[in-house]
Amino acid sequence: MSGTAIGTRAFGHYIDGKWGRAESGPTFETRNPATGEPVATYARGTAADVDRAVAAAKAAFAKWRLVPAPKRGEILFRAAQLLAERKEEFAREMTEEMGKVLLEARGDVQEGIDMAFYMGGEGRRLFGQQVPAELPNKWAMAVRKPLGVCGMITPWNFPLAIPTWKIMPALVAGNTIVFKPASLTPLLAVRLTQIFEEAGLPAGVLNLVTGTGAEVGDAILAHPDIALISFTGSTETGDHVAGEAARTRKRVSLELGGKNAIIVMDDADLDLALDGIVWSAFGTSGQRCTAASRVIVHRAVERALTDRLAERVGKLRLGNGLTDGVEIGPVISRAQLERINSYMAIGREEGAELVLGGRIADDGDLARGHFHEPTIFGGAKATMRVAQEEIFGPVTTLIPVDSFAEAIEVANGVQYGLSAAIYTADVNRAFRAMQDIDTGILYVNAGTIGAEIQLPFGGTKATGNGHREAGQAALDVVTEWQSIYVDYSGRLQRAQIDD
Ligand code: NAD
């Protein structure tokens, strides 16, 4: 973070429908992880900025909650349309600031468009429950009510998609928002906010405060007028979030880390499995919460799979995600690059075989950015750190097993429970996997990434605290149930007592 010269792309906070000026206080800058070039400058927020944003959101809530939900949905539809029109421009900006290859950046924007359309439709649903009452001439139903001001804190790896998972359901349900994006990638958060402004969202309903976790994030966690914290990030930060938010009894939804496994059984279609592993382990340079950082392989096919995987991955082209033909972009930062690289020694010292890669990639132009060679560890034991810890880089670890039962045990033998996959031709094994694997997301004959927005997204164990984003489940996070009884009998009727 530094207060360097302000370039053309400088953004202040967006509070109560007005853009502040970045120049009016401390700032920070982002840099392209592929080239090291500056991307944009942002205001560095403080607790005072959070106070202003919460006050604006609280005042706006009084009106927004009463806007008919179909009308709120129409604003989401307009936002979806505008996002679709700018898809290419936004994808390029995302690649510049975050580094993922353009094809994937387009997918990230598309996910935001899908979520905006899907949740826009909720404006005409938001289904409640209407049930029979046990007494005559009495009506019983439950309706969803908004919570109030929601604090949304997001990570850098899906700069548009993850904010939309949080913001779209919250808005359609009638909540107002204070939004803090990751300080490494605020550009798409700015763009999304501009889109809502253009789509006609009333002032104060969505407020953007940029800055660090310690300054802006902690102020959001502590603020007594915020009802919900929706957080996506690391398990370590998530634990801090949960602890701090408990002091003011906030609802907290956590989407945290993963150590996702692909199981490849002896009867699997190996070509199909290879496609799934390459895409799931090395897409987004392994920086997806659902990345396949473990491959649990039946010993009968271990050698063949290891050799063929090394051959495929060895051909992947590293580089700037805006360059045609590049398949793996940089990792997000120098610190993350060094952290990933530290696992090379950890894996070797524990006795895993380094099958491919293992180095920071710094040939030619790559030296300007943060690139790591795609890396495969083979012959690992399930207890090794490279098989247990989230590395969040282009690294996967192959763990041989002797049976289906052992594969399931190894798949479940980590602290996380986000995504898992099994490749098998045996329908009985597929159903056993569905029954016995303890994750929030499971794929049969497909890799661990590629969730669609109309199903619940999230995980078990240390991946979260029981909530889900996306699908109908997202509405449970951002609404409160109100059960309503209307007695039209004209007399006192006592539930559980009168016949
Ligand atoms: P991170 O935990 O470092 O940061 C996430 C967000 O929290 C950022 O906006 C950051 O500024 C903020 N933050 C940091 N300290 C804070 C504090 N003290 N108080 C409040 N906010 C604070 O995570 P990251 O490095 O940005 O993202 C990578 C992690 O996110 C990985 O562990 C990945 O698995 C996880 N992730 C999970 C999902 C999911 O849905 N399960 C999706 C994407 C990423």
Coordinates of N, CA, C and O in Angstrom, one line a residue, residues 158-255:
F158 N -12.1 -14.3 -7.3 CA -13.3 -14.1 -8.2 C -13.7 -12.7 -8.0 O -14.7 -12.4 -7.4
P159 N -13.1 -11.7 -8.7 CA -13.3 -10.3 -8.4 C -14.7 -9.8 -8.7 O -15.2 -8.9 -8.1
L160 N -15.4 -10.5 -9.6 CA -16.8 -10.1 -9.9 C -17.8 -11.2 -9.4 O -18.8 -10.8 -8.7
A161 N -17.5 -12.4 -9.7 CA -18.5 -13.5 -9.4 C -18.9 -13.5 -7.9 O -20.1 -13.5 -7.5
I162 N -17.9 -13.6 -7.1 CA -18.2 -13.7 -5.6 C -19.0 -12.5 -5.1 O -20.0 -12.7 -4.4
P163 N -18.6 -11.3 -5.4 CA -19.4 -10.2 -5.0 C -20.9 -10.3 -5.4 O -21.8 -10.0 -4.7
T164 N -21.1 -10.8 -6.6 CA -22.5 -10.9 -7.1 C -23.2 -12.0 -6.3 O -24.4 -11.9 -6.1
W165 N -22.5 -13.1 -5.9 CA -23.2 -14.1 -5.1 C -23.8 -13.5 -3.9 O -24.7 -14.0 -3.3
K166 N -23.1 -12.5 -3.3 CA -23.5 -12.0 -2.1 C -24.5 -10.8 -2.3 O -25.5 -10.7 -1.6
I167 N -24.2 -10.0 -3.2 CA -25.0 -8.7 -3.4 C -26.3 -9.0 -4.0 O -27.3 -8.4 -3.6
M168 N -26.4 -9.8 -5.0 CA -27.7 -10.0 -5.8 C -28.8 -10.5 -4.8 O -29.9 -10.0 -4.8
P169 N -28.5 -11.6 -4.1 CA -29.6 -12.1 -3.2 C -30.0 -11.1 -2.1 O -31.1 -10.9 -1.8
A170 N -28.9 -10.4 -1.6 CA -29.2 -9.5 -0.5 C -30.1 -8.3 -1.0 O -31.0 -7.9 -0.3
L171 N -29.8 -7.8 -2.2 CA -30.6 -6.7 -2.7 C -32.0 -7.1 -3.1 O -33.0 -6.4 -2.7
V172 N -32.2 -8.2 -3.7 CA -33.6 -8.6 -4.1 C -34.4 -8.8 -2.9 O -35.6 -8.6 -2.9
A173 N -33.8 -9.3 -1.8 CA -34.6 -9.5 -0.6 C -34.8 -8.3 0.2 O -35.6 -8.3 1.2
G174 N -34.3 -7.2 -0.2 CA -34.6 -5.9 0.4 C -33.6 -5.4 1.4 O -33.9 -4.5 2.2
N175 N -32.4 -6.0 1.4 CA -31.3 -5.5 2.3 C -30.5 -4.4 1.7 O -30.6 -4.2 0.5
T176 N -29.8 -3.7 2.5 CA -28.8 -2.7 2.0 C -27.4 -3.2 2.4 O -27.2 -4.0 3.3
I177 N -26.4 -2.6 1.8 CA -25.1 -3.2 1.8 C -23.9 -2.3 2.0 O -23.9 -1.2 1.5
V178 N -22.9 -2.7 2.8 CA -21.6 -2.1 2.8 C -20.6 -3.2 2.3 O -20.6 -4.3 2.9
F179 N -20.0 -2.9 1.2 CA -19.2 -3.9 0.5 C -17.7 -3.5 0.5 O -17.3 -2.4 0.1
K180 N -16.9 -4.5 1.0 CA -15.4 -4.3 1.0 C -14.8 -5.4 0.2 O -14.7 -6.6 0.6
P181 N -14.3 -5.1 -1.0 CA -13.6 -6.1 -1.8 C -12.2 -6.3 -1.3 O -11.7 -5.5 -0.6
A182 N -11.6 -7.4 -1.8 CA -10.1 -7.6 -1.5 C -9.3 -6.4 -2.0 O -9.5 -5.9 -3.1
S183 N -8.3 -6.0 -1.2 CA -7.5 -4.9 -1.6 C -6.6 -5.2 -2.8 O -6.1 -4.2 -3.4
L184 N -6.4 -6.4 -3.2 CA -5.6 -6.8 -4.3 C -6.4 -6.6 -5.6 O -5.8 -6.5 -6.7
T185 N -7.8 -6.6 -5.5 CA -8.6 -6.6 -6.8 C -9.9 -5.8 -6.6 O -11.0 -6.3 -6.8
P186 N -9.8 -4.5 -6.4 CA -11.1 -3.8 -6.2 C -11.7 -3.3 -7.6 O -12.8 -2.8 -7.5
L187 N -11.0 -3.4 -8.7 CA -11.5 -2.8 -9.9 C -12.9 -3.3 -10.3 O -13.7 -2.5 -10.7
L188 N -13.1 -4.6 -10.3 CA -14.4 -5.1 -10.7 C -15.5 -4.8 -9.7 O -16.7 -4.7 -10.0
A189 N -15.1 -4.6 -8.4 CA -16.0 -4.1 -7.4 C -16.5 -2.7 -7.8 O -17.7 -2.4 -7.7
V190 N -15.5 -1.9 -8.2 CA -15.9 -0.5 -8.7 C -16.8 -0.6 -9.9 O -17.9 0.1 -9.9
R191 N -16.5 -1.5 -10.8 CA -17.3 -1.6 -12.0 C -18.7 -2.1 -11.7 O -19.7 -1.5 -12.2
L192 N -18.8 -3.0 -10.8 CA -20.2 -3.5 -10.4 C -21.0 -2.4 -9.7 O -22.2 -2.3 -10.0
T193 N -20.3 -1.7 -8.9 CA -21.0 -0.6 -8.2 C -21.5 0.5 -9.3 O -22.6 1.0 -9.2
Q194 N -20.6 0.8 -10.2 CA -21.0 1.7 -11.3 C -22.2 1.2 -12.1 O -23.1 1.9 -12.5
I195 N -22.2 -0.1 -12.3 CA -23.3 -0.7 -13.0 C -24.6 -0.5 -12.3 O -25.7 -0.2 -12.8
F196 N -24.6 -0.7 -11.0 CA -25.8 -0.6 -10.2 C -26.3 0.9 -10.2 O -27.5 1.2 -10.2
E197 N -25.3 1.8 -10.2 CA -25.6 3.2 -10.2 C -26.4 3.5 -11.5 O -27.5 4.1 -11.5
E198 N -25.8 3.0 -12.6 CA -26.5 3.2 -13.9 C -27.8 2.5 -14.0 O -28.7 2.9 -14.7
A199 N -27.9 1.3 -13.3 CA -29.2 0.6 -13.4 C -30.3 1.2 -12.6 O -31.4 0.7 -12.6
G200 N -29.9 2.3 -11.8 CA -31.0 3.0 -11.0 C -31.2 2.6 -9.6 O -32.2 2.8 -9.0
L201 N -30.2 1.9 -9.0 CA -30.3 1.5 -7.6 C -30.3 2.8 -6.8 O -29.4 3.7 -6.9
P202 N -31.2 3.0 -5.9 CA -31.3 4.2 -5.1 C -30.0 4.4 -4.2 O -29.4 3.5 -3.8
A203 N -29.7 5.7 -4.0 CA -28.6 6.1 -3.2 C -28.6 5.4 -1.8 O -29.7 5.3 -1.2
G204 N -27.4 4.9 -1.4 CA -27.3 4.3 0.0 C -27.6 2.8 0.1 O -27.3 2.2 1.0
V205 N -28.2 2.3 -1.0 CA -28.6 0.9 -0.9 C -27.3 0.0 -1.1 O -27.1 -1.0 -0.4
L206 N -26.4 0.4 -1.9 CA -25.1 -0.3 -2.0 C -24.0 0.7 -1.8 O -23.9 1.7 -2.5
N207 N -23.1 0.4 -0.9 CA -22.0 1.3 -0.6 C -20.7 0.6 -0.7 O -20.6 -0.6 -0.2
L208 N -19.7 1.2 -1.3 CA -18.4 0.5 -1.5 C -17.4 1.2 -0.7 O -17.2 2.4 -0.9
V209 N -16.7 0.5 0.1 CA -15.5 1.1 0.9 C -14.3 0.2 0.6 O -14.3 -1.0 0.9
T210 N -13.3 0.8 0.0 CA -12.1 0.0 -0.4 C -11.0 0.2 0.7 O -11.0 1.2 1.4
G211 N -10.2 -0.8 0.9 CA -9.1 -0.7 1.9 C -8.7 -2.1 2.4 O -9.1 -3.1 1.9
T212 N -8.0 -2.0 3.5 CA -7.4 -3.3 4.1 C -8.4 -4.0 5.0 O -9.4 -3.4 5.4
G213 N -8.1 -5.3 5.2 CA -8.9 -6.1 6.1 C -8.8 -5.5 7.5 O -9.8 -5.4 8.2
A214 N -7.6 -5.1 7.9 CA -7.4 -4.6 9.3 C -8.2 -3.3 9.6 O -8.7 -3.1 10.7
E215 N -8.2 -2.4 8.6 CA -8.9 -1.1 8.8 C -10.4 -1.2 8.5 O -11.2 -1.0 9.3
V216 N -10.7 -1.5 7.2 CA -12.1 -1.5 6.8 C -12.8 -2.7 7.3 O -13.9 -2.7 7.8
G217 N -12.2 -3.9 7.1 CA -12.8 -5.2 7.4 C -13.2 -5.2 8.9 O -14.3 -5.5 9.3
D218 N -12.2 -4.9 9.7 CA -12.5 -5.0 11.2 C -13.5 -4.0 11.6 O -14.3 -4.2 12.5
A219 N -13.6 -2.8 11.0 CA -14.6 -1.8 11.3 C -16.0 -2.3 11.0 O -16.9 -2.1 11.7
I220 N -16.1 -3.1 9.9 CA -17.4 -3.7 9.5 C -17.8 -4.7 10.5 O -18.9 -4.8 11.0
L221 N -16.8 -5.5 10.9 CA -17.1 -6.6 11.9 C -17.6 -6.0 13.2 O -18.5 -6.6 13.8
A222 N -17.1 -4.9 13.6 CA -17.4 -4.3 14.9 C -18.6 -3.5 14.9 O -19.2 -3.2 15.9
H223 N -19.1 -3.1 13.7 CA -20.2 -2.1 13.7 C -21.5 -2.6 14.2 O -22.0 -3.6 13.7
P224 N -22.1 -1.9 15.2 CA -23.3 -2.5 15.8 C -24.5 -2.4 14.9 O -25.5 -3.2 15.1
D225 N -24.5 -1.6 13.9 CA -25.7 -1.5 13.0 C -25.7 -2.4 11.8 O -26.5 -2.3 10.9
I226 N -24.7 -3.3 11.8 CA -24.6 -4.3 10.7 C -25.2 -5.6 11.2 O -24.9 -6.1 12.3
A227 N -26.2 -6.2 10.4 CA -26.9 -7.3 10.9 C -26.2 -8.6 10.5 O -26.3 -9.7 11.1
L228 N -25.6 -8.6 9.3 CA -25.0 -9.8 8.7 C -23.6 -9.6 8.2 O -23.4 -8.5 7.5
I229 N -22.7 -10.5 8.4 CA -21.5 -10.5 7.7 C -21.5 -11.7 6.8 O -21.6 -12.9 7.2
S230 N -21.3 -11.4 5.5 CA -21.1 -12.5 4.5 C -19.7 -12.4 4.1 O -19.3 -11.5 3.4
F231 N -18.9 -13.5 4.4 CA -17.5 -13.4 4.2 C -17.0 -14.6 3.3 O -17.4 -15.7 3.6
T232 N -16.2 -14.3 2.4 CA -15.5 -15.4 1.6 C -14.0 -15.1 1.7 O -13.6 -14.0 1.4
G233 N -13.2 -16.1 2.1 CA -11.8 -15.9 2.2 C -11.1 -17.1 2.9 O -11.7 -18.2 2.8
S234 N -10.0 -16.9 3.5 CA -9.3 -18.0 4.1 C -9.9 -18.5 5.4 O -10.6 -17.7 6.1
T235 N -9.7 -19.7 5.8 CA -10.2 -20.2 7.0 C -9.7 -19.4 8.2 O -10.4 -19.1 9.2
E236 N -8.4 -19.1 8.1 CA -7.8 -18.3 9.2 C -8.5 -17.0 9.4 O -8.9 -16.6 10.6
T237 N -8.7 -16.2 8.4 CA -9.4 -14.9 8.5 C -10.9 -15.2 8.9 O -11.5 -14.4 9.7
G238 N -11.5 -16.3 8.4 CA -12.9 -16.6 8.7 C -13.1 -16.8 10.2 O -14.1 -16.4 10.8
D239 N -12.1 -17.5 10.8 CA -12.2 -17.7 12.3 C -12.2 -16.3 13.0 O -13.0 -16.1 14.0
H240 N -11.3 -15.4 12.6 CA -11.3 -14.1 13.2 C -12.6 -13.4 12.9 O -13.2 -12.8 13.9
V241 N -13.2 -13.5 11.7 CA -14.4 -12.8 11.4 C -15.5 -13.3 12.3 O -16.3 -12.6 12.9
A242 N -15.6 -14.7 12.5 CA -16.7 -15.3 13.3 C -16.6 -14.8 14.8 O -17.6 -14.4 15.4
G243 N -15.3 -14.7 15.3 CA -15.1 -14.3 16.7 C -15.5 -12.9 16.9 O -16.2 -12.5 17.8
E244 N -15.0 -12.0 16.0 CA -15.3 -10.6 16.1 C -16.8 -10.3 16.0 O -17.4 -9.5 16.7
A245 N -17.4 -10.9 15.0 CA -18.8 -10.6 14.7 C -19.7 -11.1 15.8 O -20.8 -10.6 16.1
A246 N -19.3 -12.1 16.6 CA -20.1 -12.7 17.7 C -20.3 -11.6 18.8 O -21.2 -11.6 19.5
R247 N -19.3 -10.7 18.9 CA -19.4 -9.7 20.0 C -20.6 -8.8 19.9 O -21.2 -8.3 20.9
T248 N -21.1 -8.6 18.6 CA -22.3 -7.8 18.4 C -23.4 -8.7 17.9 O -24.4 -8.2 17.3
R249 N -23.3 -10.0 18.1 CA -24.3 -11.0 17.8 C -24.8 -10.9 16.3 O -26.0 -10.9 16.0
K250 N -23.9 -10.7 15.4 CA -24.3 -10.7 14.0 C -24.5 -12.1 13.4 O -23.8 -13.0 13.9
R251 N -25.3 -12.2 12.4 CA -25.4 -13.5 11.7 C -24.1 -13.5 10.8 O -23.7 -12.5 10.3
V252 N -23.5 -14.6 10.7 CA -22.2 -14.7 9.9 C -22.3 -15.9 9.0 O -22.6 -17.0 9.4
S253 N -22.0 -15.6 7.7 CA -21.9 -16.7 6.7 C -20.5 -16.7 6.2 O -20.0 -15.7 5.7
L254 N -19.9 -17.9 6.4 CA -18.5 -18.0 6.0 C -18.3 -19.0 4.9 O -18.8 -20.2 4.9
E255 N -17.6 -18.6 3.8 CA -17.2 -19.5 2.7 C -15.7 -19.5 2.7 O -15.0 -18.5 2.3

